[in-house]
Amino acid sequence: MALKVPRAGGPSLFKDGYKQFQGIEEAVLRNIQAVNELSDIVRTSYGPNGRNKMIVNHLGRIFVTSDAATIIREMEVVHPAAKLLVYASQQQEAEMGDGTNFVMILAGELLRQAEVLISLGLHPTEIVQGYELARDRALEILDDLSIATLSSPPTQESLALALRPTLASKQYGHEDILAPLVAQAVSMVIPSSAATSSTLRDFSVDNVRVVKIMGSSLSQSRVVRGMVFGREPEGSVKSASDAKVAVFSCGLDISQTETKGTVLLHNAEELKNFSRGEEIQLEQMLKEIADSGVKIVVTQSSVGELALHYLNRLGIMVCRVPSKFDLQRLCRLLGATPLARIGAPMPEEAGFVDSAVTTEIGGDRVTVFRQEEQGKGGKSHPRLATIVLRGATTSMLDDAERTIEDGVNAVKSLTRDPRLVPGAGATEIELARQIVAYGERTPGLNQHAIKKYGEALQVIPRTLAETCGLDATDVVSKLHAQHAAKEKADTGVDVENATDGTMSTIDAQVFDVLVAKHWALRYATNAAIDVLRVDSIIMSKPAGIKAPGRNPNWDED
């Protein structure tokens, strides 16, 4: 039997349920509108005076933050064009650890300017070509705008100076507290080879941990050389010094068989001796651990009551670390290898710690593993630092933790390129001024897109001015006038509005990381270009079982 071939074109081209949008009106402008809505959501959260957003995710967890990376991660955006923007900002987060909001705002403004050009009759292809030329020119100009460089080797003072603007953008007013904390923690974990090297490429973000303890205020936060765990040891031994450490990824308990069986006991003597053999075996294994010189045992799994009894009797400190990632960090700090079987560790498998003590912070009992700067165990251990954060509310502590992560990532960015550019919107104003001039010299229709690219860059200082209550148009015009009159472009937005809304970023010591700005310009422009290149949206019917409808034969009476 011959199959019926559907007619070409129209609704018969795709399976039932497909939707298709094409053309300038249905595809391009709709996508631009969706991206603009997403960009407007996070735009008001930009800068030191940015507003917080309250996000309630699908699990009911509440996030109160101005961090754009957290906002877009928890919002679960479903529009396909807006997702392109989300992917670009996530890539910026993975590459630099900061600057996600910059990507969102700039990409949204580029598309808003493109919408104006489309309404004037320009084709999206001409806009794309102009944006690509403007992006390449902006990256060339950006390299010439560097006004400072992180000292090598870096000092705590120079690190704190470079970190202050990054931290102030999330925790304005607390940057003078957080910047020295992060600088101190980073200084502790910087490899010693960095003192003779011009770069810090061996610096690892994972070597700086954050532990949040409720109570007190942010000013009571401090840095500990080593690791801090928010729980006390399992046994009665609470401290040890100059100790050999054994780390186990298995539980410390009598082993259980995988099969079930039935045991028939005839008298009390058999009941007494029933588990005695396993107890003797466990005691022998733990005694071997003690005889090897181990003073501290760390395990990821549970600790049985009988094993705990023997370990207390042997004077061994027992700590439980449920997190696999924390256990891996602790092994790096101690120079230990996690063991999957109970027994005495080999000399190369054991770790060493200068001191492990239990102390009380704000009513919480915590365990501190501390490695001094000069180790005594004969091994070279990687350096780790823990920032103990104090605060009144969980949302405030969570936001401070995200701020510290951005600060540590800013240091990681500076290890790739130590150059700094003017902050507070000064770099964007100078880029906008020079790119508009570049567009005036460019022949053809591309010049319109190039000039709109320059105008789009003004959204950064404009947003900074709006969020702190200034007249944005007045501030931007003053910035243009001062940049045109000066040879050195360092005038930015004064969020404290000390005089006329503008300030010298060199005098105020407000700098941005050049390499983070470089990648943000790339990702924002590429996201906008990807959206403009789409001329048709074809959506299939979502998979899933259709919910049963109402029975039409149901009698209401």
Coordinates of N, CA, C and O in Angstrom, one line a residue, residues 92 210 225 252 254 274 304 341 428 454 485 489 510:
Q92 N 31.3 34.0 31.0 CA 32.1 35.0 31.7 C 32.4 34.7 33.1 O 33.5 34.8 33.6
V210 N 35.7 29.5 52.6 CA 34.9 30.4 53.5 C 34.0 29.6 54.4 O 33.3 28.6 53.9
R225 N 45.0 30.4 58.9 CA 45.9 29.6 58.1 C 45.7 28.1 58.2 O 46.0 27.5 59.2
L252 N 34.5 3.9 60.0 CA 35.3 3.2 61.0 C 34.3 2.4 61.9 O 33.7 2.9 62.9
I254 N 32.7 -2.0 62.5 CA 32.7 -3.4 62.2 C 32.1 -3.6 60.8 O 31.0 -3.1 60.5
F274 N 29.4 -14.1 70.5 CA 28.9 -14.0 69.1 C 29.7 -13.0 68.3 O 30.2 -13.3 67.2
G304 N 31.6 4.1 64.2 CA 30.9 3.3 65.1 C 31.2 3.5 66.5 O 32.2 4.0 66.9
R341 N 40.4 1.5 53.2 CA 40.4 0.3 54.1 C 40.9 0.8 55.5 O 41.7 1.7 55.6
E428 N 34.5 52.9 30.0 CA 33.4 52.8 29.0 C 33.2 54.1 28.3 O 32.9 54.2 27.1
G454 N 29.2 52.5 20.1 CA 29.8 53.5 21.0 C 28.7 54.0 22.0 O 29.0 54.2 23.2
A485 N 38.6 66.9 27.2 CA 39.5 68.0 27.5 C 40.8 67.4 28.1 O 41.8 68.2 28.1
A489 N 42.4 59.5 30.3 CA 40.9 59.3 30.5 C 40.7 58.6 31.8 O 40.7 57.4 31.9
V510 N 40.1 53.8 42.2 CA 39.0 52.9 41.8 C 39.5 52.3 40.4 O 39.5 53.1 39.4

